[in-house]
Amino acid sequence: MTTRNWTTRADNRAARLARAAQALGSQLRGKVADAAAITELLEAVIEPKDRVCLEGNNQKQADFLAQALVQLDPQRVHGLHMVQSVLALPEHLDVFDNGIAARLDFSFSGPQGARLAKLVSEGRIEIGAIHTYLELFSRYFVDLTPQVALVAAQAADAQGNLYTGPNTEDTPAIVEATAFSGGIVIAQVNELVDGATTTLPRVDIPADWVSFVVKAPRPNFIEPLFTRDPAQISEIQVLMAMMAIKGIYAEYGVQRLNHGIGFDTAAIELLLPTYAESLGLKGKICKHWALNPHPALIPAIEAGWVQSIHSFGSELGMEDYIRARSDVFFTGPDGSLRSNRAFSQAAGHYACDLFIGSTLQMDLDGNSSTATLGRIAGFGGAPNMGADARGRRHVSPAWLRAGREARAGRGGAAGTPRGQKLVVQMVETFREHMQPAFVDRLDAWQLAEQSGMELPPIMIYGEDVTHILTEEGIANLLLCRSDEEREQAIRGVAGYTAVGRGRDKRMVENLRDRGVIRRPGDLGIDPRDATRNLLAARSMRDLVRASGGLYQPPKRFRNW
Amino acid sequence: MTTRNWTTRADNRAARLARAAQALGSQLRGKVADAAAITELLEAVIEPKDRVCLEGNNQKQADFLAQALVQLDPQRVHGLHMVQSVLALPEHLDVFDNGIAARLDFSFSGPQGARLAKLVSEGRIEIGAIHTYLELFSRYFVDLTPQVALVAAQAADAQGNLYTGPNTEDTPAIVEATAFSGGIVIAQVNELVDGATTTLPRVDIPADWVSFVVKAPRPNFIEPLFTRDPAQISEIQVLMAMMAIKGIYAEYGVQRLNHGIGFDTAAIELLLPTYAESLGLKGKICKHWALNPHPALIPAIEAGWVQSIHSFGSELGMEDYIRARSDVFFTGPDGSLRSNRAFSQAAGHYACDLFIGSTLQMDLDGNSSTATLGRIAGFGGAPNMGADARGRRHVSPAWLRAGREARAGRGGAAGTPRGQKLVVQMVETFREHMQPAFVDRLDAWQLAEQSGMELPPIMIYGEDVTHILTEEGIANLLLCRSDEEREQAIRGVAGYTAVGRGRDKRMVENLRDRGVIRRPGDLGIDPRDATRNLLAARSMRDLVRASGGLYQPPKRFRNW
């Protein structure tokens, strides 16, 4: 006879809820807790060694809850296993400094990458793994299910229904995994409505899934991560964008795509209504996007290039523009954006034909990484969108052509016809401080040795990259038939870096004759035409004007 | 000056809602429409050529809405583009027969596969593509966004909140894509509660996302697709299950996995508490699952093998058992299962180390397919879970070992270290009616020619398969170093099929010496031990007993 208790999770949740009720007393009304009692609430519901998902998103941050977590008594709460998409705030690492937390599984740590590396080297933090977002969400339902989720929403009603507003981002994935596995969900909100005289604009997360809501003293922090001032786009970036459009987008007929973050891809967005229009490409490329609401896309949207955009998150200042362009964006009955990182990442993986992004380093096999010495930056969505989606079965001309190029002349399993995703790495041969983008060996290898990682932290594998685009030209790796050819194709666009200077000139010319390498001239592009005049907007003010005044950039982007 | 209207979708939705209000009059109270008015409702809100997502799931069917759709006047509603996961009911094809619908994008058509092939050959249906589930959901957010979604839920309240109960399945993905893009969502429900004196057990879909609810005259159809009677498991299947456990699961230390549907994998599940236990594997393998609530897993759960299960859908008869085992299953505050096909497929793709399933045909390159002549069956989740997840970055021992085996001795990009998913195809060499499972050429090629498909409908590509398991042994394709070796490894486990008889005996013996092929004896398994006595349950009754009476199989599975 089994005497096992099979409801320990449910019992444990009940115990945590009871502790909270007792600790807070009148500071808890239904699910609504006073901000002043946040320490008591967290200490009542969090147990040592809990797996805690603190909503650190690409943009939206549960910053009040992060600050409260740091303030807990390490005697009571310690050894937590933090699972979260992004390490963005100092508090996300402070919890490791003071012993509240011990272990970390995450996706991206942009601004905290250097400090994270330091903590790891000091042995004060144990990293489980670096994930791509959708991979991390997936593990929430398998072996990294949180006991406690600390999330951020725009507003809640007295019942605990949440309105996430335009920045829904990761919230549904986190809350679903936690709420249906006996966990506790605490939401910080900017606003409380009573649900009777005032109601939520819409419900994004049902109250049943939420344990507690707390009105934070300040609105949650949001970073305008995807805003790029067109004034900072260089003419080299214009040239590269022209090559991307004419040499890749037009060539393959790319209709569904995702752009990474940065000035390189912003330049492409700003050339659609000008340069791409002059090539007669309107309606033939760039119709459907998995993309945050990039301000740089406004001119293309206004010119009728864009049919749909599904977004991972929102972008500060774009709220009114999105509301007024509901034919293009996914919006709710209240008119504001519905973003969803899980679905948008799935869309980027399975429903897009092309991913284009930048990197910091690339080696002779085409492996690339943003992990450099002294920084553990993580990858975000790039590995998911920059990998061939081998489960994909629906066809499109772009995908079929990439597959044909990759498989032509091959036999056996590798020769069986299938399509392939276009994965483009767009890099200037030298980055800031004249650091070469092309290297013989990625820093990732040394980083792996230093940190005891089982594998070097490679963001996009050479096996998945199809094109490398630099100011010197495009290397089409799909057409390479040996490791040697691949190496020379990479050297052939690596400019004056040591890697580029090490090219076998004859072989590179041969690759050029075969169309593996294409220079601007080979594409009929005169570099002298690559001027900033081609950009559909050359300043933030131009973007605002293009939006008919609907786009309202954050202050730091305004100089008028 | 632009004069474009940017809110055509929102305006169109308002117009559809207004038409419905006018057509139904008092038969519409808030969002609640009378079942008797379903024709008027659908004719009011559906426009010709609309993209319509009819909820045909793996299990749950919006059958009342499907029947109503067939009855519409083709003069008013015609040329629809149907997008749906599964074609399960005759009505799913009747709409093409009578001209209501013209185009189809889908994932799986099991029971309707033969009729679908006939309609295609007659030119009465235009197939966009066959997808794997997560791929189809992804396109709902990019280029296949529905204008109308017809879904099924267990209950609704007067406001339109939905309770999907244990079979949530595809509903959240469908409704989110439709509701936030100006579409109309109609839900058939088994039960209506007033929301005041009677309330929903929990809210799965917020009312904001739902346009109309209709109480159907009969509860929606659900198929117990994942129930396998242990009485029908053969001793060959027991032998193959022993090889899977000892030769693959134990070898790689597989902790997180997904099982396909069928008796082969049911046998594995039933050997965990017996054979696997005797090998000392408890706690070392099979702890975390992305899996429907397979009744065959009950003995392993009861014996403490299973730590967590996240499910795509539910399984009829398992409701009370799941409720009583909430430590293992994802359940809501009401105690019933929360399934979610989108998240479970993501989990299968990114958070599992192994997928094991069956196929109907496999060729000499290891490509396999369930598409055979005269039937267009589709693939369901297999391509997604049976493909190497190349975006994955977190490590596990199983994944690392598979990657090492695949890459040992390779150079260049292919030699860069990364892990690999274990993808096992488990087939008896002959299937029903002595049809060989191994063939020189898949029927898929001829099917593609007949139906004008751009690619043969291959379910799992040879490039992604790592192991082939038959009653003759295991072929480890990760260790093959040439197309010729791969072919001989496959022939070497293909038994007395023509493919098997065509083996080069010397090469096969060499592969065996290298451990590429392993026979039962090589694994220390005596086929005489492979008896049904090893099964932890040998009948449906045994499963019920193992569950302590909590599992209540549907009638057709009971003979007592």
JSON list of N, CA, C and O in Angstrom, two decimals, chain A residues 8-9 135 176 180 202-203 208-209 326-327 329 331 350 367 384 390 393-394 416 418 458-459 464, chain B residues 8-9 135 180 202-203 208-209 326-327 329 331 350 367 384 390 393-394 416 418 458-459 464:
[
{"chain": "A", "resi": 8, "resn": "THR", "atom": "N", "xyz": [1.51, 17.23, -2.36]},
{"chain": "A", "resi": 8, "resn": "THR", "atom": "CA", "xyz": [2.40, 18.08, -1.55]},
{"chain": "A", "resi": 8, "resn": "THR", "atom": "C", "xyz": [2.49, 19.50, -2.12]},
{"chain": "A", "resi": 8, "resn": "THR", "atom": "O", "xyz": [2.60, 20.46, -1.37]},
{"chain": "A", "resi": 9, "resn": "ARG", "atom": "N", "xyz": [2.43, 19.60, -3.45]},
{"chain": "A", "resi": 9, "resn": "ARG", "atom": "CA", "xyz": [2.53, 20.95, -4.03]},
{"chain": "A", "resi": 9, "resn": "ARG", "atom": "C", "xyz": [1.30, 21.79, -3.65]},
{"chain": "A", "resi": 9, "resn": "ARG", "atom": "O", "xyz": [1.43, 22.95, -3.27]},
{"chain": "A", "resi": 135, "resn": "GLU", "atom": "N", "xyz": [13.42, 28.39, -25.25]},
{"chain": "A", "resi": 135, "resn": "GLU", "atom": "CA", "xyz": [13.99, 27.22, -24.57]},
{"chain": "A", "resi": 135, "resn": "GLU", "atom": "C", "xyz": [13.80, 27.35, -23.05]},
{"chain": "A", "resi": 135, "resn": "GLU", "atom": "O", "xyz": [13.42, 26.39, -22.38]},
{"chain": "A", "resi": 176, "resn": "GLU", "atom": "N", "xyz": [1.56, 30.96, -16.34]},
{"chain": "A", "resi": 176, "resn": "GLU", "atom": "CA", "xyz": [0.92, 29.66, -16.60]},
{"chain": "A", "resi": 176, "resn": "GLU", "atom": "C", "xyz": [1.73, 28.52, -15.98]},
{"chain": "A", "resi": 176, "resn": "GLU", "atom": "O", "xyz": [1.18, 27.63, -15.32]},
{"chain": "A", "resi": 180, "resn": "PHE", "atom": "N", "xyz": [-0.17, 26.70, -12.47]},
{"chain": "A", "resi": 180, "resn": "PHE", "atom": "CA", "xyz": [-0.76, 25.37, -12.64]},
{"chain": "A", "resi": 180, "resn": "PHE", "atom": "C", "xyz": [0.14, 24.26, -12.10]},
{"chain": "A", "resi": 180, "resn": "PHE", "atom": "O", "xyz": [-0.07, 23.09, -12.39]},
{"chain": "A", "resi": 202, "resn": "ARG", "atom": "N", "xyz": [-8.64, 45.57, -20.46]},
{"chain": "A", "resi": 202, "resn": "ARG", "atom": "CA", "xyz": [-8.85, 44.20, -20.92]},
{"chain": "A", "resi": 202, "resn": "ARG", "atom": "C", "xyz": [-8.16, 43.28, -19.93]},
{"chain": "A", "resi": 202, "resn": "ARG", "atom": "O", "xyz": [-7.31, 43.73, -19.16]},
{"chain": "A", "resi": 203, "resn": "VAL", "atom": "N", "xyz": [-8.52, 42.01, -19.93]},
{"chain": "A", "resi": 203, "resn": "VAL", "atom": "CA", "xyz": [-7.86, 41.05, -19.05]},
{"chain": "A", "resi": 203, "resn": "VAL", "atom": "C", "xyz": [-6.83, 40.28, -19.86]},
{"chain": "A", "resi": 203, "resn": "VAL", "atom": "O", "xyz": [-7.16, 39.64, -20.86]},
{"chain": "A", "resi": 208, "resn": "ASP", "atom": "N", "xyz": [-7.68, 33.84, -11.56]},
{"chain": "A", "resi": 208, "resn": "ASP", "atom": "CA", "xyz": [-7.44, 32.49, -11.03]},
{"chain": "A", "resi": 208, "resn": "ASP", "atom": "C", "xyz": [-5.97, 32.11, -11.02]},
{"chain": "A", "resi": 208, "resn": "ASP", "atom": "O", "xyz": [-5.55, 31.22, -10.29]},
{"chain": "A", "resi": 209, "resn": "TRP", "atom": "N", "xyz": [-5.20, 32.74, -11.89]},
{"chain": "A", "resi": 209, "resn": "TRP", "atom": "CA", "xyz": [-3.80, 32.36, -12.05]},
{"chain": "A", "resi": 209, "resn": "TRP", "atom": "C", "xyz": [-2.89, 33.19, -11.15]},
{"chain": "A", "resi": 209, "resn": "TRP", "atom": "O", "xyz": [-1.67, 33.00, -11.15]},
{"chain": "A", "resi": 326, "resn": "SER", "atom": "N", "xyz": [-3.97, 49.63, -36.17]},
{"chain": "A", "resi": 326, "resn": "SER", "atom": "CA", "xyz": [-4.35, 48.29, -35.70]},
{"chain": "A", "resi": 326, "resn": "SER", "atom": "C", "xyz": [-4.47, 47.30, -36.85]},
{"chain": "A", "resi": 326, "resn": "SER", "atom": "O", "xyz": [-4.53, 46.09, -36.62]},
{"chain": "A", "resi": 327, "resn": "ASP", "atom": "N", "xyz": [-4.50, 47.75, -38.09]},
{"chain": "A", "resi": 327, "resn": "ASP", "atom": "CA", "xyz": [-4.49, 46.79, -39.20]},
{"chain": "A", "resi": 327, "resn": "ASP", "atom": "C", "xyz": [-3.15, 46.05, -39.29]},
{"chain": "A", "resi": 327, "resn": "ASP", "atom": "O", "xyz": [-3.09, 44.95, -39.85]},
{"chain": "A", "resi": 329, "resn": "PHE", "atom": "N", "xyz": [-0.64, 45.91, -36.45]},
{"chain": "A", "resi": 329, "resn": "PHE", "atom": "CA", "xyz": [-0.20, 45.31, -35.18]},
{"chain": "A", "resi": 329, "resn": "PHE", "atom": "C", "xyz": [-1.30, 44.45, -34.55]},
{"chain": "A", "resi": 329, "resn": "PHE", "atom": "O", "xyz": [-2.48, 44.66, -34.81]},
{"chain": "A", "resi": 331, "resn": "THR", "atom": "N", "xyz": [-3.54, 43.98, -31.64]},
{"chain": "A", "resi": 331, "resn": "THR", "atom": "CA", "xyz": [-4.02, 44.85, -30.56]},
{"chain": "A", "resi": 331, "resn": "THR", "atom": "C", "xyz": [-5.26, 44.25, -29.92]},
{"chain": "A", "resi": 331, "resn": "THR", "atom": "O", "xyz": [-5.96, 43.43, -30.53]},
{"chain": "A", "resi": 350, "resn": "TYR", "atom": "N", "xyz": [9.40, 29.33, -36.67]},
{"chain": "A", "resi": 350, "resn": "TYR", "atom": "CA", "xyz": [8.68, 28.45, -37.60]},
{"chain": "A", "resi": 350, "resn": "TYR", "atom": "C", "xyz": [7.99, 29.16, -38.75]},
{"chain": "A", "resi": 350, "resn": "TYR", "atom": "O", "xyz": [7.61, 28.52, -39.73]},
{"chain": "A", "resi": 367, "resn": "ASN", "atom": "N", "xyz": [31.03, 30.23, -37.02]},
{"chain": "A", "resi": 367, "resn": "ASN", "atom": "CA", "xyz": [30.43, 30.31, -35.68]},
{"chain": "A", "resi": 367, "resn": "ASN", "atom": "C", "xyz": [30.54, 31.74, -35.19]},
{"chain": "A", "resi": 367, "resn": "ASN", "atom": "O", "xyz": [31.58, 32.37, -35.34]},
{"chain": "A", "resi": 384, "resn": "ASN", "atom": "N", "xyz": [17.34, 30.84, -31.21]},
{"chain": "A", "resi": 384, "resn": "ASN", "atom": "CA", "xyz": [16.06, 30.29, -31.66]},
{"chain": "A", "resi": 384, "resn": "ASN", "atom": "C", "xyz": [15.74, 30.72, -33.09]},
{"chain": "A", "resi": 384, "resn": "ASN", "atom": "O", "xyz": [15.32, 29.93, -33.91]},
{"chain": "A", "resi": 390, "resn": "ARG", "atom": "N", "xyz": [14.29, 22.80, -38.21]},
{"chain": "A", "resi": 390, "resn": "ARG", "atom": "CA", "xyz": [14.27, 21.52, -38.92]},
{"chain": "A", "resi": 390, "resn": "ARG", "atom": "C", "xyz": [12.94, 20.80, -38.80]},
{"chain": "A", "resi": 390, "resn": "ARG", "atom": "O", "xyz": [12.70, 19.81, -39.48]},
{"chain": "A", "resi": 393, "resn": "ARG", "atom": "N", "xyz": [7.69, 22.24, -42.06]},
{"chain": "A", "resi": 393, "resn": "ARG", "atom": "CA", "xyz": [7.29, 21.45, -43.22]},
{"chain": "A", "resi": 393, "resn": "ARG", "atom": "C", "xyz": [6.60, 22.27, -44.30]},
{"chain": "A", "resi": 393, "resn": "ARG", "atom": "O", "xyz": [6.45, 21.79, -45.42]},
{"chain": "A", "resi": 394, "resn": "HIS", "atom": "N", "xyz": [6.11, 23.50, -44.00]},
{"chain": "A", "resi": 394, "resn": "HIS", "atom": "CA", "xyz": [5.45, 24.25, -45.07]},
{"chain": "A", "resi": 394, "resn": "HIS", "atom": "C", "xyz": [6.50, 24.94, -45.94]},
{"chain": "A", "resi": 394, "resn": "HIS", "atom": "O", "xyz": [7.58, 25.29, -45.45]},
{"chain": "A", "resi": 416, "resn": "THR", "atom": "N", "xyz": [18.63, 14.68, -49.33]},
{"chain": "A", "resi": 416, "resn": "THR", "atom": "CA", "xyz": [17.17, 14.63, -49.36]},
{"chain": "A", "resi": 416, "resn": "THR", "atom": "C", "xyz": [16.63, 16.05, -49.39]},
{"chain": "A", "resi": 416, "resn": "THR", "atom": "O", "xyz": [17.01, 16.86, -48.55]},
{"chain": "A", "resi": 418, "resn": "ARG", "atom": "N", "xyz": [14.91, 19.37, -48.74]},
{"chain": "A", "resi": 418, "resn": "ARG", "atom": "CA", "xyz": [14.15, 20.07, -47.71]},
{"chain": "A", "resi": 418, "resn": "ARG", "atom": "C", "xyz": [14.54, 21.53, -47.81]},
{"chain": "A", "resi": 418, "resn": "ARG", "atom": "O", "xyz": [15.54, 21.86, -48.43]},
{"chain": "A", "resi": 458, "resn": "ILE", "atom": "N", "xyz": [28.42, 29.67, -27.99]},
{"chain": "A", "resi": 458, "resn": "ILE", "atom": "CA", "xyz": [28.27, 30.13, -29.38]},
{"chain": "A", "resi": 458, "resn": "ILE", "atom": "C", "xyz": [26.82, 30.58, -29.58]},
{"chain": "A", "resi": 458, "resn": "ILE", "atom": "O", "xyz": [25.89, 29.87, -29.20]},
{"chain": "A", "resi": 459, "resn": "MET", "atom": "N", "xyz": [26.65, 31.79, -30.12]},
{"chain": "A", "resi": 459, "resn": "MET", "atom": "CA", "xyz": [25.29, 32.32, -30.29]},
{"chain": "A", "resi": 459, "resn": "MET", "atom": "C", "xyz": [24.64, 31.68, -31.50]},
{"chain": "A", "resi": 459, "resn": "MET", "atom": "O", "xyz": [23.55, 31.13, -31.42]},
{"chain": "A", "resi": 464, "resn": "ASP", "atom": "N", "xyz": [24.46, 26.82, -39.16]},
{"chain": "A", "resi": 464, "resn": "ASP", "atom": "CA", "xyz": [23.14, 27.41, -39.37]},
{"chain": "A", "resi": 464, "resn": "ASP", "atom": "C", "xyz": [23.19, 28.73, -40.15]},
{"chain": "A", "resi": 464, "resn": "ASP", "atom": "O", "xyz": [22.17, 29.19, -40.65]},
{"chain": "B", "resi": 8, "resn": "THR", "atom": "N", "xyz": [-9.18, 49.01, -40.76]},
{"chain": "B", "resi": 8, "resn": "THR", "atom": "CA", "xyz": [-10.20, 48.22, -41.49]},
{"chain": "B", "resi": 8, "resn": "THR", "atom": "C", "xyz": [-10.56, 46.95, -40.72]},
{"chain": "B", "resi": 8, "resn": "THR", "atom": "O", "xyz": [-11.71, 46.52, -40.74]},
{"chain": "B", "resi": 9, "resn": "ARG", "atom": "N", "xyz": [-9.57, 46.36, -40.04]},
{"chain": "B", "resi": 9, "resn": "ARG", "atom": "CA", "xyz": [-9.88, 45.12, -39.31]},
{"chain": "B", "resi": 9, "resn": "ARG", "atom": "C", "xyz": [-10.85, 45.39, -38.17]},
{"chain": "B", "resi": 9, "resn": "ARG", "atom": "O", "xyz": [-11.82, 44.67, -37.97]},
{"chain": "B", "resi": 135, "resn": "GLU", "atom": "N", "xyz": [4.28, 24.86, -35.68]},
{"chain": "B", "resi": 135, "resn": "GLU", "atom": "CA", "xyz": [4.50, 25.62, -36.91]},
{"chain": "B", "resi": 135, "resn": "GLU", "atom": "C", "xyz": [3.19, 26.26, -37.38]},
{"chain": "B", "resi": 135, "resn": "GLU", "atom": "O", "xyz": [3.16, 27.44, -37.76]},
{"chain": "B", "resi": 180, "resn": "PHE", "atom": "N", "xyz": [-6.86, 39.18, -31.10]},
{"chain": "B", "resi": 180, "resn": "PHE", "atom": "CA", "xyz": [-6.03, 40.38, -31.09]},
{"chain": "B", "resi": 180, "resn": "PHE", "atom": "C", "xyz": [-5.68, 40.87, -32.51]},
{"chain": "B", "resi": 180, "resn": "PHE", "atom": "O", "xyz": [-4.79, 41.69, -32.69]},
{"chain": "B", "resi": 202, "resn": "ARG", "atom": "N", "xyz": [-12.65, 27.61, -13.10]},
{"chain": "B", "resi": 202, "resn": "ARG", "atom": "CA", "xyz": [-11.52, 28.52, -13.28]},
{"chain": "B", "resi": 202, "resn": "ARG", "atom": "C", "xyz": [-11.69, 29.16, -14.65]},
{"chain": "B", "resi": 202, "resn": "ARG", "atom": "O", "xyz": [-12.45, 28.68, -15.48]},
{"chain": "B", "resi": 203, "resn": "VAL", "atom": "N", "xyz": [-10.99, 30.26, -14.88]},
{"chain": "B", "resi": 203, "resn": "VAL", "atom": "CA", "xyz": [-11.04, 30.91, -16.19]},
{"chain": "B", "resi": 203, "resn": "VAL", "atom": "C", "xyz": [-9.79, 30.52, -16.97]},
{"chain": "B", "resi": 203, "resn": "VAL", "atom": "O", "xyz": [-8.67, 30.74, -16.53]},
{"chain": "B", "resi": 208, "resn": "ASP", "atom": "N", "xyz": [-12.82, 38.92, -22.56]},
{"chain": "B", "resi": 208, "resn": "ASP", "atom": "CA", "xyz": [-12.41, 39.94, -23.54]},
{"chain": "B", "resi": 208, "resn": "ASP", "atom": "C", "xyz": [-11.99, 39.35, -24.88]},
{"chain": "B", "resi": 208, "resn": "ASP", "atom": "O", "xyz": [-11.99, 40.03, -25.89]},
{"chain": "B", "resi": 209, "resn": "TRP", "atom": "N", "xyz": [-11.54, 38.11, -24.84]},
{"chain": "B", "resi": 209, "resn": "TRP", "atom": "CA", "xyz": [-11.01, 37.50, -26.06]},
{"chain": "B", "resi": 209, "resn": "TRP", "atom": "C", "xyz": [-12.08, 36.75, -26.84]},
{"chain": "B", "resi": 209, "resn": "TRP", "atom": "O", "xyz": [-11.79, 36.17, -27.88]},
{"chain": "B", "resi": 326, "resn": "SER", "atom": "N", "xyz": [-1.79, 15.61, -8.28]},
{"chain": "B", "resi": 326, "resn": "SER", "atom": "CA", "xyz": [-1.44, 16.97, -8.73]},
{"chain": "B", "resi": 326, "resn": "SER", "atom": "C", "xyz": [0.04, 17.27, -8.53]},
{"chain": "B", "resi": 326, "resn": "SER", "atom": "O", "xyz": [0.54, 18.25, -9.09]},
{"chain": "B", "resi": 327, "resn": "ASP", "atom": "N", "xyz": [0.76, 16.46, -7.78]},
{"chain": "B", "resi": 327, "resn": "ASP", "atom": "CA", "xyz": [2.21, 16.66, -7.70]},
{"chain": "B", "resi": 327, "resn": "ASP", "atom": "C", "xyz": [2.89, 16.38, -9.03]},
{"chain": "B", "resi": 327, "resn": "ASP", "atom": "O", "xyz": [3.98, 16.88, -9.28]},
{"chain": "B", "resi": 329, "resn": "PHE", "atom": "N", "xyz": [1.07, 16.18, -12.34]},
{"chain": "B", "resi": 329, "resn": "PHE", "atom": "CA", "xyz": [0.46, 16.85, -13.50]},
{"chain": "B", "resi": 329, "resn": "PHE", "atom": "C", "xyz": [0.32, 18.35, -13.25]},
{"chain": "B", "resi": 329, "resn": "PHE", "atom": "O", "xyz": [0.24, 18.80, -12.10]},
{"chain": "B", "resi": 331, "resn": "THR", "atom": "N", "xyz": [-2.06, 21.19, -12.92]},
{"chain": "B", "resi": 331, "resn": "THR", "atom": "CA", "xyz": [-3.50, 21.30, -12.66]},
{"chain": "B", "resi": 331, "resn": "THR", "atom": "C", "xyz": [-3.84, 22.71, -12.19]},
{"chain": "B", "resi": 331, "resn": "THR", "atom": "O", "xyz": [-2.98, 23.44, -11.71]},
{"chain": "B", "resi": 350, "resn": "TYR", "atom": "N", "xyz": [12.30, 21.86, -27.06]},
{"chain": "B", "resi": 350, "resn": "TYR", "atom": "CA", "xyz": [13.46, 22.51, -26.44]},
{"chain": "B", "resi": 350, "resn": "TYR", "atom": "C", "xyz": [13.87, 21.94, -25.09]},
{"chain": "B", "resi": 350, "resn": "TYR", "atom": "O", "xyz": [14.97, 22.21, -24.63]},
{"chain": "B", "resi": 367, "resn": "ASN", "atom": "N", "xyz": [15.13, 8.46, -43.85]},
{"chain": "B", "resi": 367, "resn": "ASN", "atom": "CA", "xyz": [13.93, 9.30, -43.92]},
{"chain": "B", "resi": 367, "resn": "ASN", "atom": "C", "xyz": [12.70, 8.43, -43.65]},
{"chain": "B", "resi": 367, "resn": "ASN", "atom": "O", "xyz": [12.60, 7.32, -44.15]},
{"chain": "B", "resi": 384, "resn": "ASN", "atom": "N", "xyz": [8.18, 18.40, -35.21]},
{"chain": "B", "resi": 384, "resn": "ASN", "atom": "CA", "xyz": [8.69, 19.33, -34.21]},
{"chain": "B", "resi": 384, "resn": "ASN", "atom": "C", "xyz": [9.53, 18.63, -33.15]},
{"chain": "B", "resi": 384, "resn": "ASN", "atom": "O", "xyz": [10.60, 19.10, -32.77]},
{"chain": "B", "resi": 390, "resn": "ARG", "atom": "N", "xyz": [18.05, 22.96, -32.97]},
{"chain": "B", "resi": 390, "resn": "ARG", "atom": "CA", "xyz": [19.35, 23.58, -33.17]},
{"chain": "B", "resi": 390, "resn": "ARG", "atom": "C", "xyz": [19.49, 24.91, -32.46]},
{"chain": "B", "resi": 390, "resn": "ARG", "atom": "O", "xyz": [20.59, 25.46, -32.37]},
{"chain": "B", "resi": 393, "resn": "ARG", "atom": "N", "xyz": [20.54, 25.61, -26.23]},
{"chain": "B", "resi": 393, "resn": "ARG", "atom": "CA", "xyz": [21.86, 25.93, -25.72]},
{"chain": "B", "resi": 393, "resn": "ARG", "atom": "C", "xyz": [22.16, 25.32, -24.35]},
{"chain": "B", "resi": 393, "resn": "ARG", "atom": "O", "xyz": [23.32, 25.28, -23.94]},
{"chain": "B", "resi": 394, "resn": "HIS", "atom": "N", "xyz": [21.14, 24.87, -23.61]},
{"chain": "B", "resi": 394, "resn": "HIS", "atom": "CA", "xyz": [21.45, 24.29, -22.30]},
{"chain": "B", "resi": 394, "resn": "HIS", "atom": "C", "xyz": [21.89, 22.83, -22.49]},
{"chain": "B", "resi": 394, "resn": "HIS", "atom": "O", "xyz": [21.46, 22.15, -23.40]},
{"chain": "B", "resi": 416, "resn": "THR", "atom": "N", "xyz": [32.28, 21.58, -34.89]},
{"chain": "B", "resi": 416, "resn": "THR", "atom": "CA", "xyz": [32.14, 22.44, -33.71]},
{"chain": "B", "resi": 416, "resn": "THR", "atom": "C", "xyz": [31.25, 21.75, -32.69]},
{"chain": "B", "resi": 416, "resn": "THR", "atom": "O", "xyz": [30.17, 21.29, -33.03]},
{"chain": "B", "resi": 418, "resn": "ARG", "atom": "N", "xyz": [28.55, 20.70, -30.25]},
{"chain": "B", "resi": 418, "resn": "ARG", "atom": "CA", "xyz": [27.21, 21.07, -29.79]},
{"chain": "B", "resi": 418, "resn": "ARG", "atom": "C", "xyz": [26.51, 19.77, -29.47]},
{"chain": "B", "resi": 418, "resn": "ARG", "atom": "O", "xyz": [26.94, 18.70, -29.89]},
{"chain": "B", "resi": 458, "resn": "ILE", "atom": "N", "xyz": [7.85, 14.07, -45.95]},
{"chain": "B", "resi": 458, "resn": "ILE", "atom": "CA", "xyz": [8.66, 13.27, -45.03]},
{"chain": "B", "resi": 458, "resn": "ILE", "atom": "C", "xyz": [8.36, 13.72, -43.61]},
{"chain": "B", "resi": 458, "resn": "ILE", "atom": "O", "xyz": [8.35, 14.91, -43.32]},
{"chain": "B", "resi": 459, "resn": "MET", "atom": "N", "xyz": [8.07, 12.76, -42.73]},
{"chain": "B", "resi": 459, "resn": "MET", "atom": "CA", "xyz": [7.71, 13.12, -41.35]},
{"chain": "B", "resi": 459, "resn": "MET", "atom": "C", "xyz": [8.97, 13.44, -40.55]},
{"chain": "B", "resi": 459, "resn": "MET", "atom": "O", "xyz": [9.08, 14.48, -39.93]},
{"chain": "B", "resi": 464, "resn": "ASP", "atom": "N", "xyz": [17.90, 13.82, -39.04]},
{"chain": "B", "resi": 464, "resn": "ASP", "atom": "CA", "xyz": [17.52, 14.08, -37.65]},
{"chain": "B", "resi": 464, "resn": "ASP", "atom": "C", "xyz": [17.39, 12.81, -36.82]},
{"chain": "B", "resi": 464, "resn": "ASP", "atom": "O", "xyz": [17.36, 12.89, -35.59]}
]
